[in-house]
Short mmCIF file of C-alpha atoms and ligand atoms in Angstrom, two decimals:
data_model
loop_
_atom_site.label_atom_id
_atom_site.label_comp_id
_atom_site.label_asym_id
_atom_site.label_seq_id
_atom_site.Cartn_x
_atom_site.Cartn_y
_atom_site.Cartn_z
CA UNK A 1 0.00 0.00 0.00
CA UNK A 2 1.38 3.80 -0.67
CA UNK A 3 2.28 5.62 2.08
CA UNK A 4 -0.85 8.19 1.51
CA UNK A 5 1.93 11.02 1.30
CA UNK A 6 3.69 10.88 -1.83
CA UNK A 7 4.02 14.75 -3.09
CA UNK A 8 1.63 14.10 -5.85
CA UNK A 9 -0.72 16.95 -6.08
CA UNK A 10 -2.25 16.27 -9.60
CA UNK A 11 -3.66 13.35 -11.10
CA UNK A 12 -4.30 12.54 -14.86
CA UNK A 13 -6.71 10.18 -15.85
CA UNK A 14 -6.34 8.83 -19.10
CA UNK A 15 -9.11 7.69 -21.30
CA UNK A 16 -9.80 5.95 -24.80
CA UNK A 17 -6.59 6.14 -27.20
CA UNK A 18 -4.58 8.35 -24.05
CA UNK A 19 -2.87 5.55 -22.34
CA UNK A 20 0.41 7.20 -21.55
CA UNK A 21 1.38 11.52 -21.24
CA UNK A 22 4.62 12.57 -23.25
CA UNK A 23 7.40 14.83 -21.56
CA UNK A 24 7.97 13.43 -18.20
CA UNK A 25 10.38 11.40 -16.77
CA UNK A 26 9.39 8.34 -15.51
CA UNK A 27 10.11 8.09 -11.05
CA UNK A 28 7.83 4.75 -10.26
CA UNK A 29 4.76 2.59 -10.28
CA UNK A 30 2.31 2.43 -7.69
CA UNK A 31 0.58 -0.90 -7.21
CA UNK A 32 -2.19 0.14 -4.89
CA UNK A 33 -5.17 -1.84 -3.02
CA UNK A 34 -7.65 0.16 -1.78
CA UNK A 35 -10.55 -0.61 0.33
CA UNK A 36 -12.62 -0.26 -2.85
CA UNK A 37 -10.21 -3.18 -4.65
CA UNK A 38 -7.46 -2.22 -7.32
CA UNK A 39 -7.54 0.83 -9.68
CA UNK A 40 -7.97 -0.06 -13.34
CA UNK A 41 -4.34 0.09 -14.21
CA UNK A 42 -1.16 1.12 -11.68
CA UNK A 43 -0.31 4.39 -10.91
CA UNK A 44 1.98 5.65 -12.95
CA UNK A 45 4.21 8.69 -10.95
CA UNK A 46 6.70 10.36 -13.34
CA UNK A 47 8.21 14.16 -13.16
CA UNK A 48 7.84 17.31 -14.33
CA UNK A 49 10.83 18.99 -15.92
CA UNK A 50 10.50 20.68 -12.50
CA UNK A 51 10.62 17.84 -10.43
CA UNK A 52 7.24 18.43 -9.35
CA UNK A 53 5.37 14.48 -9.98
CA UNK A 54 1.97 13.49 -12.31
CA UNK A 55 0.34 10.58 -11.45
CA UNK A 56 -1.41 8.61 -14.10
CA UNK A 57 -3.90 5.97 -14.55
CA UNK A 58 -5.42 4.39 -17.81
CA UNK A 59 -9.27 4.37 -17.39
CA UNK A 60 -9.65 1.53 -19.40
CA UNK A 61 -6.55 -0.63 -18.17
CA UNK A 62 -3.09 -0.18 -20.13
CA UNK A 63 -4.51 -2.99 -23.10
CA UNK A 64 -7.81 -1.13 -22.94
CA UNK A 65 -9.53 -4.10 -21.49
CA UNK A 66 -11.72 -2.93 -19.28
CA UNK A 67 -15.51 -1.74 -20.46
CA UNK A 68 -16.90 1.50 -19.46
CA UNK A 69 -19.27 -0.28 -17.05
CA UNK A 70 -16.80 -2.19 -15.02
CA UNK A 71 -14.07 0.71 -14.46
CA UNK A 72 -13.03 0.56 -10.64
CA UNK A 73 -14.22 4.33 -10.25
CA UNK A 74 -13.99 4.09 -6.68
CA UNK A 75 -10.33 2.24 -6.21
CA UNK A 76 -9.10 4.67 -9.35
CA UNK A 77 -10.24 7.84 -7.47
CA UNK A 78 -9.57 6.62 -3.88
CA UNK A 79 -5.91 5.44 -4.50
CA UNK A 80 -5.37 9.29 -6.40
CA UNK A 81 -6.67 10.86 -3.42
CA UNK A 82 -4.98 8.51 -1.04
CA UNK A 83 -1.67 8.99 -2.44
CA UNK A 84 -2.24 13.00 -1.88
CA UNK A 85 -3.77 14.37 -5.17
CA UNK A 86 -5.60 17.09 -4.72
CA UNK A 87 -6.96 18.03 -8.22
CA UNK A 88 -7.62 15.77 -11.29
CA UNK A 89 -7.34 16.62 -14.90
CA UNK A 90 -9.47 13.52 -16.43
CA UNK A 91 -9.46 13.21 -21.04
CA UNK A 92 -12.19 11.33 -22.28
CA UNK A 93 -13.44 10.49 -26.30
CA UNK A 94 -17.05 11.68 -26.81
CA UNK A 95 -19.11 12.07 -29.46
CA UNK A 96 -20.80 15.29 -30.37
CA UNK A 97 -24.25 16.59 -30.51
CA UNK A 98 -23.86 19.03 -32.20
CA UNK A 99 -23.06 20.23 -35.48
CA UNK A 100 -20.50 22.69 -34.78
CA UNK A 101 -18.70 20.03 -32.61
CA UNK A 102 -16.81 18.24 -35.07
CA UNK A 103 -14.44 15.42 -34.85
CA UNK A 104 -11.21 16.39 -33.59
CA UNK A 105 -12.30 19.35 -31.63
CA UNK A 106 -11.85 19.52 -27.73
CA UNK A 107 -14.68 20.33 -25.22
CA UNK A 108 -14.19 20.82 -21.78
CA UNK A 109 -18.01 20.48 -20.27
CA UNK A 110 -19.80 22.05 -17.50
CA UNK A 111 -23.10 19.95 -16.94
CA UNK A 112 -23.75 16.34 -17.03
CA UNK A 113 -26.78 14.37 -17.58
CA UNK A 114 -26.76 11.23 -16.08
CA UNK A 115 -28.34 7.92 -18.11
CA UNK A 116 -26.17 4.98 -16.25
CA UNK A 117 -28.35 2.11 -15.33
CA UNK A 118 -27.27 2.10 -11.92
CA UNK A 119 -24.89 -1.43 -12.29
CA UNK A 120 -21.83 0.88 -11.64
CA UNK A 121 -20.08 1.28 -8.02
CA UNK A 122 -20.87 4.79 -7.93
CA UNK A 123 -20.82 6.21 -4.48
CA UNK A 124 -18.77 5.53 -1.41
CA UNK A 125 -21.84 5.94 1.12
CA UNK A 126 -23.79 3.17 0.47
CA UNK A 127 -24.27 -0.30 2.31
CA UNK A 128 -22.03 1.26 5.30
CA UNK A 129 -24.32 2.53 7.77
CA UNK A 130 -23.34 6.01 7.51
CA UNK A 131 -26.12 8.36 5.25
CA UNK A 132 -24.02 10.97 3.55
CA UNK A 133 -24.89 13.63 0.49
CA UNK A 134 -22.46 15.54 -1.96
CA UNK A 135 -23.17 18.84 -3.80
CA UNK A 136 -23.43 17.80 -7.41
CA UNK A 137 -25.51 20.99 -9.08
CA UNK A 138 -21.89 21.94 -10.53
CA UNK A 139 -20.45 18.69 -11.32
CA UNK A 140 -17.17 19.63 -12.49
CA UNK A 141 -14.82 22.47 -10.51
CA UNK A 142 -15.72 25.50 -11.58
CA UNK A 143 -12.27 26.84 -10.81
CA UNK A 144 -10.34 24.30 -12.29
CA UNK A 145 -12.52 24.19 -15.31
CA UNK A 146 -12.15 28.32 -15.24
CA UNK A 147 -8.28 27.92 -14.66
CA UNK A 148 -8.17 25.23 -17.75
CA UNK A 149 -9.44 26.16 -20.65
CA UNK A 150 -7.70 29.35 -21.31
CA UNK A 151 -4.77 27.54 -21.57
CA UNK A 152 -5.87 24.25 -23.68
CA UNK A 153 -7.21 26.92 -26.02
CA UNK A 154 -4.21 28.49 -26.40
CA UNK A 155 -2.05 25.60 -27.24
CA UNK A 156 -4.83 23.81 -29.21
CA UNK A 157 -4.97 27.72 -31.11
CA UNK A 158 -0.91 26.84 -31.99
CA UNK A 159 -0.26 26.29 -35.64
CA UNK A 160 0.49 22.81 -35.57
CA UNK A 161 -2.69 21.81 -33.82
CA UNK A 162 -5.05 24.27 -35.02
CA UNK A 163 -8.13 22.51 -33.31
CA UNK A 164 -11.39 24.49 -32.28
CA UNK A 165 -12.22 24.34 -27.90
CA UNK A 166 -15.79 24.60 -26.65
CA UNK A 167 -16.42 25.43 -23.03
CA UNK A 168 -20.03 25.38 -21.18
CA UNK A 169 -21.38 22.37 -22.46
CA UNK A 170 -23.28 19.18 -21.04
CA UNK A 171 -22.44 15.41 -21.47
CA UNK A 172 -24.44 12.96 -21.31
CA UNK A 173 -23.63 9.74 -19.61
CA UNK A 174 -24.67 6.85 -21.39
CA UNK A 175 -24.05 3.05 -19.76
CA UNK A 176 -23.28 1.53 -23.34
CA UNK A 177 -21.06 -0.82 -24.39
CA UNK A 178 -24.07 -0.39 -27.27
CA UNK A 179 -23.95 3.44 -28.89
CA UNK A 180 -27.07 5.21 -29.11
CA UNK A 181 -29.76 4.78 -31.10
CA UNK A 182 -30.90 7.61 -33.16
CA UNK A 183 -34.11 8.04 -31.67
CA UNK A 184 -32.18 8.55 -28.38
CA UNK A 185 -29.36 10.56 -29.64
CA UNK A 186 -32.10 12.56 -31.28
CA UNK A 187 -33.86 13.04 -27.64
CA UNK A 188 -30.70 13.75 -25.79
CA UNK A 189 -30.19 17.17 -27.85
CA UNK A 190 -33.76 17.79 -26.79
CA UNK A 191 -32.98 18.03 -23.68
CA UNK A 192 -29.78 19.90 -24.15
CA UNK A 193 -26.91 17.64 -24.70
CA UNK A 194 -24.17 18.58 -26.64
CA UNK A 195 -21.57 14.99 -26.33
CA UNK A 196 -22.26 12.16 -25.15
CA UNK A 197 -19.61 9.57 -23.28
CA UNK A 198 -19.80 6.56 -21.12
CA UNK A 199 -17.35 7.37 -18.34
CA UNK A 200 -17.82 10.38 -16.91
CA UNK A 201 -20.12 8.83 -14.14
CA UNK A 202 -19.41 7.73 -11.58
CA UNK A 203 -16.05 9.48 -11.80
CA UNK A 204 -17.46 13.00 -10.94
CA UNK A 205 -19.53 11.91 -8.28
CA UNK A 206 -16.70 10.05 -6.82
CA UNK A 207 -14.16 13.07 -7.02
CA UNK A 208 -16.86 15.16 -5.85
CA UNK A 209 -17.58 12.71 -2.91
CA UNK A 210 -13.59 12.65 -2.03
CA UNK A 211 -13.38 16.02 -2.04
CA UNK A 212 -11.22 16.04 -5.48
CA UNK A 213 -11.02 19.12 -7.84
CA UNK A 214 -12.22 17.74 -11.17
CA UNK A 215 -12.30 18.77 -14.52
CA UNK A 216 -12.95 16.37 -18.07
CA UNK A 217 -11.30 17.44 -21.44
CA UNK A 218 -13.06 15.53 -23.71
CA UNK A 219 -11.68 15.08 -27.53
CA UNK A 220 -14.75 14.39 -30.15
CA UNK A 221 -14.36 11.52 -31.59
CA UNK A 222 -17.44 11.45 -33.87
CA UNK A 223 -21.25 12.64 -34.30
CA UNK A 224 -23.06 9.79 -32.62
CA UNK A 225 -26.44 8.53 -34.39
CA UNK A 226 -28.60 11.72 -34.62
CA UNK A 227 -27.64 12.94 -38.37
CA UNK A 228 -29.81 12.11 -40.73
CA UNK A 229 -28.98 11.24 -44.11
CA UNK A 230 -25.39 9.85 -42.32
CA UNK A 231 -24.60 6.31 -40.96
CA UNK A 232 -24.68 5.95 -37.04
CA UNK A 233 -21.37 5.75 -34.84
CA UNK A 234 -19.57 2.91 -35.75
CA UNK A 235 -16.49 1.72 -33.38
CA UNK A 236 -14.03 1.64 -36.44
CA UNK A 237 -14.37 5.51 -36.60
CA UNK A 238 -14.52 6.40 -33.07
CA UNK A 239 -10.82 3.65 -32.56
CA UNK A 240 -9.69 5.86 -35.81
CA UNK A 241 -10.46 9.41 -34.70
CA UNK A 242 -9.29 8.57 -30.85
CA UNK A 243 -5.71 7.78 -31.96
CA UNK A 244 -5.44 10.94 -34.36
CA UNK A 245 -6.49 12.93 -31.24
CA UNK A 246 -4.30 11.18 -29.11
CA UNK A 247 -1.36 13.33 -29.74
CA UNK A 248 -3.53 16.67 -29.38
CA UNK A 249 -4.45 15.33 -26.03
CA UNK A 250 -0.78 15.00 -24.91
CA UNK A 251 0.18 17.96 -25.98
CA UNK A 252 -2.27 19.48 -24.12
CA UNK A 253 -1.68 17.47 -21.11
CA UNK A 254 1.99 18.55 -21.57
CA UNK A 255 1.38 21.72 -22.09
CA UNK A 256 -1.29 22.14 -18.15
CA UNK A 257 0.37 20.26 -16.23
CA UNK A 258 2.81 22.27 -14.67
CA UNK A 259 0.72 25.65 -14.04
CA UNK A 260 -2.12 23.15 -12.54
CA UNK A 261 0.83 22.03 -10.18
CA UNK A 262 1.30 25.16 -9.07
CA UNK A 263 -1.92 26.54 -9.09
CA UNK A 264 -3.07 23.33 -6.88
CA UNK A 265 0.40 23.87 -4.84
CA UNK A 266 -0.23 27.65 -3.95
CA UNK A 267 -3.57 26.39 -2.72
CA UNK A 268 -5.49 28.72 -4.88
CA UNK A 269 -8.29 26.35 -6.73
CA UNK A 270 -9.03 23.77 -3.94
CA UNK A 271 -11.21 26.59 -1.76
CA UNK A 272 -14.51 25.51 -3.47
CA UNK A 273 -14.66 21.53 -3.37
CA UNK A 274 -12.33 20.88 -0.26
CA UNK A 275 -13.67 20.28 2.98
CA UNK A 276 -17.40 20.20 1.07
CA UNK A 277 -18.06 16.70 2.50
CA UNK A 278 -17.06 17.80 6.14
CA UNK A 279 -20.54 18.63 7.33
CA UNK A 280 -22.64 16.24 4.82
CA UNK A 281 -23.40 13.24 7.10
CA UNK A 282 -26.29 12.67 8.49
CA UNK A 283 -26.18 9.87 10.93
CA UNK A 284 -25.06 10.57 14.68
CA UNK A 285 -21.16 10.21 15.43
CA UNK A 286 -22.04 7.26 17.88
CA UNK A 287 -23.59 5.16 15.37
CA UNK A 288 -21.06 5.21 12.97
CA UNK A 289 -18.66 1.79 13.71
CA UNK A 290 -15.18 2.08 13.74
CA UNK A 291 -14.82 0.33 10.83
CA UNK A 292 -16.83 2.26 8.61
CA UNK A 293 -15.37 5.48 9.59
CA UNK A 294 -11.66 3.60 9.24
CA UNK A 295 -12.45 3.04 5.17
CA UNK A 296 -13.83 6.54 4.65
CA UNK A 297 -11.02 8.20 6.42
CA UNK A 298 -8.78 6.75 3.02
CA UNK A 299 -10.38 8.92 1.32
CA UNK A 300 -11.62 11.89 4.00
CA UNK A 301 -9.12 12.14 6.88
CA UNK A 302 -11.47 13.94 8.98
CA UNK A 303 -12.88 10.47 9.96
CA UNK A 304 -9.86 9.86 11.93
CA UNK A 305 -10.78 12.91 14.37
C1 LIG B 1 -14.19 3.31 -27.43
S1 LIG B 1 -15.64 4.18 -27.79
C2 LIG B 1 -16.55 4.41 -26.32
C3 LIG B 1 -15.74 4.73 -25.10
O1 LIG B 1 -14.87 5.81 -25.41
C4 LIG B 1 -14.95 6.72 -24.36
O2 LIG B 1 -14.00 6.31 -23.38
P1 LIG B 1 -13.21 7.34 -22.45
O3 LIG B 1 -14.25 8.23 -21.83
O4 LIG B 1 -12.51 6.49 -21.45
O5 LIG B 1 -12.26 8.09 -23.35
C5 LIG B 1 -16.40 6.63 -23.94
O6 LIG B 1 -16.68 7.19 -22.66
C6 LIG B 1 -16.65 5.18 -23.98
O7 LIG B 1 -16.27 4.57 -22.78
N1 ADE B 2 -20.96 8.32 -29.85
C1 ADE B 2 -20.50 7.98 -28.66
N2 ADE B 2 -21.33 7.57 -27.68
C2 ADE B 2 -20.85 7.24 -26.46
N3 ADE B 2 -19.56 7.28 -26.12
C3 ADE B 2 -18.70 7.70 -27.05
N4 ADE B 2 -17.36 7.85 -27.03
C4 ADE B 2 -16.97 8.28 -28.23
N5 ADE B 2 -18.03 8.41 -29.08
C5 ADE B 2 -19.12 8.05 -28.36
#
């Protein structure tokens, strides 16, 4: 198990076709059990040219072998938070809604609409005696997201990228493995979709719930099923498009990581989402068993007091 102090502020979480960053220097892996079981992949803790350390997991497992339903949300974001991160920068490949989100472009979302089928692990406080709530009308930090996206846009802006950002939209959730069908893909830009993903729950609910600044830059990857007069999704295109975004991804990724260090290290974004969970349970202090408050203190290390 990791010491729970290991200097790592920042945590990348890496999603279809991302399944390493470039421009770091690799320090060590981190093969961590968590009271939630093991995160999809190790932890991967490499350097900054600073000397300031990443740590990295593949959603998906490095071979991409694990399905959108059956990601270890919980070990993935406990063991991040365990280890000491503080905010996480997660990339997922979505497909758009909309028409002026083509392939290749970047959006970094501010809503989510959730359409899971509730067979994911997605919340700590269940089935342990102990009723707690998390805030979850802004699902993503507001800060980081704020802090973010002026600087993806910048380097996505750079001549040798040349890719479009969009800021202030909503994914939706889907369970999957299946893609959409059109009537649905149809209904969810109804109701005000704009890309659509399968991973991005429970993972905010879980950073939320462990007190984690988190923010999703997702990379379109094609436009689902709700064109007509086009052919649905197919996988072939979405495997295509995610490795020819790939490299925009790491760029960006190389291109944050540092100022989100330091922004996270002068303690400036962490004011909104940290210590939000302090005053959220319910049930008395006496009938909450020693071992219950013993798992949740991995995660919130007030339950130690
Ligand atoms: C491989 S297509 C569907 C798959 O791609 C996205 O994965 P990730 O969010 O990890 O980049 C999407 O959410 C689906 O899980
Ligand atoms: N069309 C789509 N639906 C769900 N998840 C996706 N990931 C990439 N494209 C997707």
């Amino acid at each position: 198990m990791a010491s729970g102090n290991e200097n790592v502020l920042v945590g990348c979480i890496g999603g279809s076709g991302l399944y390493h960053l470039d421009n770091l220097t690799f320090v060590k892996k981190l093969d961590i059990t968590t009271p939630w079981g093991k995160p999809s992949s190790p932890i991967t803790i490499s350097s900054l040219p600073s000397g300031d350390l990443i740590a990295f997991i593949s959603r998906h497992g490095p071979d991409h072998s694990i399905s959108p339903s059956e990601v270890p949300g919980r070990a993935n974001i406990a063991a991040l938070k365990h280890i000491g991160v503080q905010a996480v920068i997660a990339f997922s490949a979505v497909g758009s809604l909309r028409e002026e989100i083509a392939p290749g472009h970047f959006v970094i979302p501010d809503q989510i609409i959730d359409r899971t089928k509730g067979i994911r692990e997605d919340t700590y406080f269940r089935g342990i005696g102990v009723v707690m709530h998390s805030m979850f009308g802004e699902p993503f930090s507001q800060k980081l997201n704020g802090f973010v996206a002026p600087r993806v846009e910048a380097i996505l802006k750079k001549a040798e990228h040349n890719v479009e950002l969009h800021t202030g939209k909503t994914v939706v959730c889907m369970e999957g493995p299946a893609f959409s069908t059109r009537a649905e893909s149809l209904m969810y830009r109804q109701w005000g979709g704009d890309i659509i993903n399968m991973s991005v729950i429970p993972e905010a609910k879980l950073a939320r719930e462990a007190e984690l600044d988190y923010t999703l830059i997702c990379t379109s990857t094609d436009f689902d099923a709700w064109r007509t007069g086009h052919a649905p999704v197919t996988v072939e295109e979405v495997v295509k498009t995610f490795h020819t975004n790939s490299a925009n991804a790491r760029a960006v990724a190389a291109g944050i990581l540092q100022d989100v260090h330091d922004v996270v290290a002068e303690g400036k974004v962490l004011d909104e989402i940290k210590g939000s969970m302090r005053f959220s349970c319910v049930t008395k202090r006496d009938a909450q068993s020693a071992e219950t408050r013993e798992k949740l203190a991995y995660i919130l290390p007030y339950f130690t007091e």
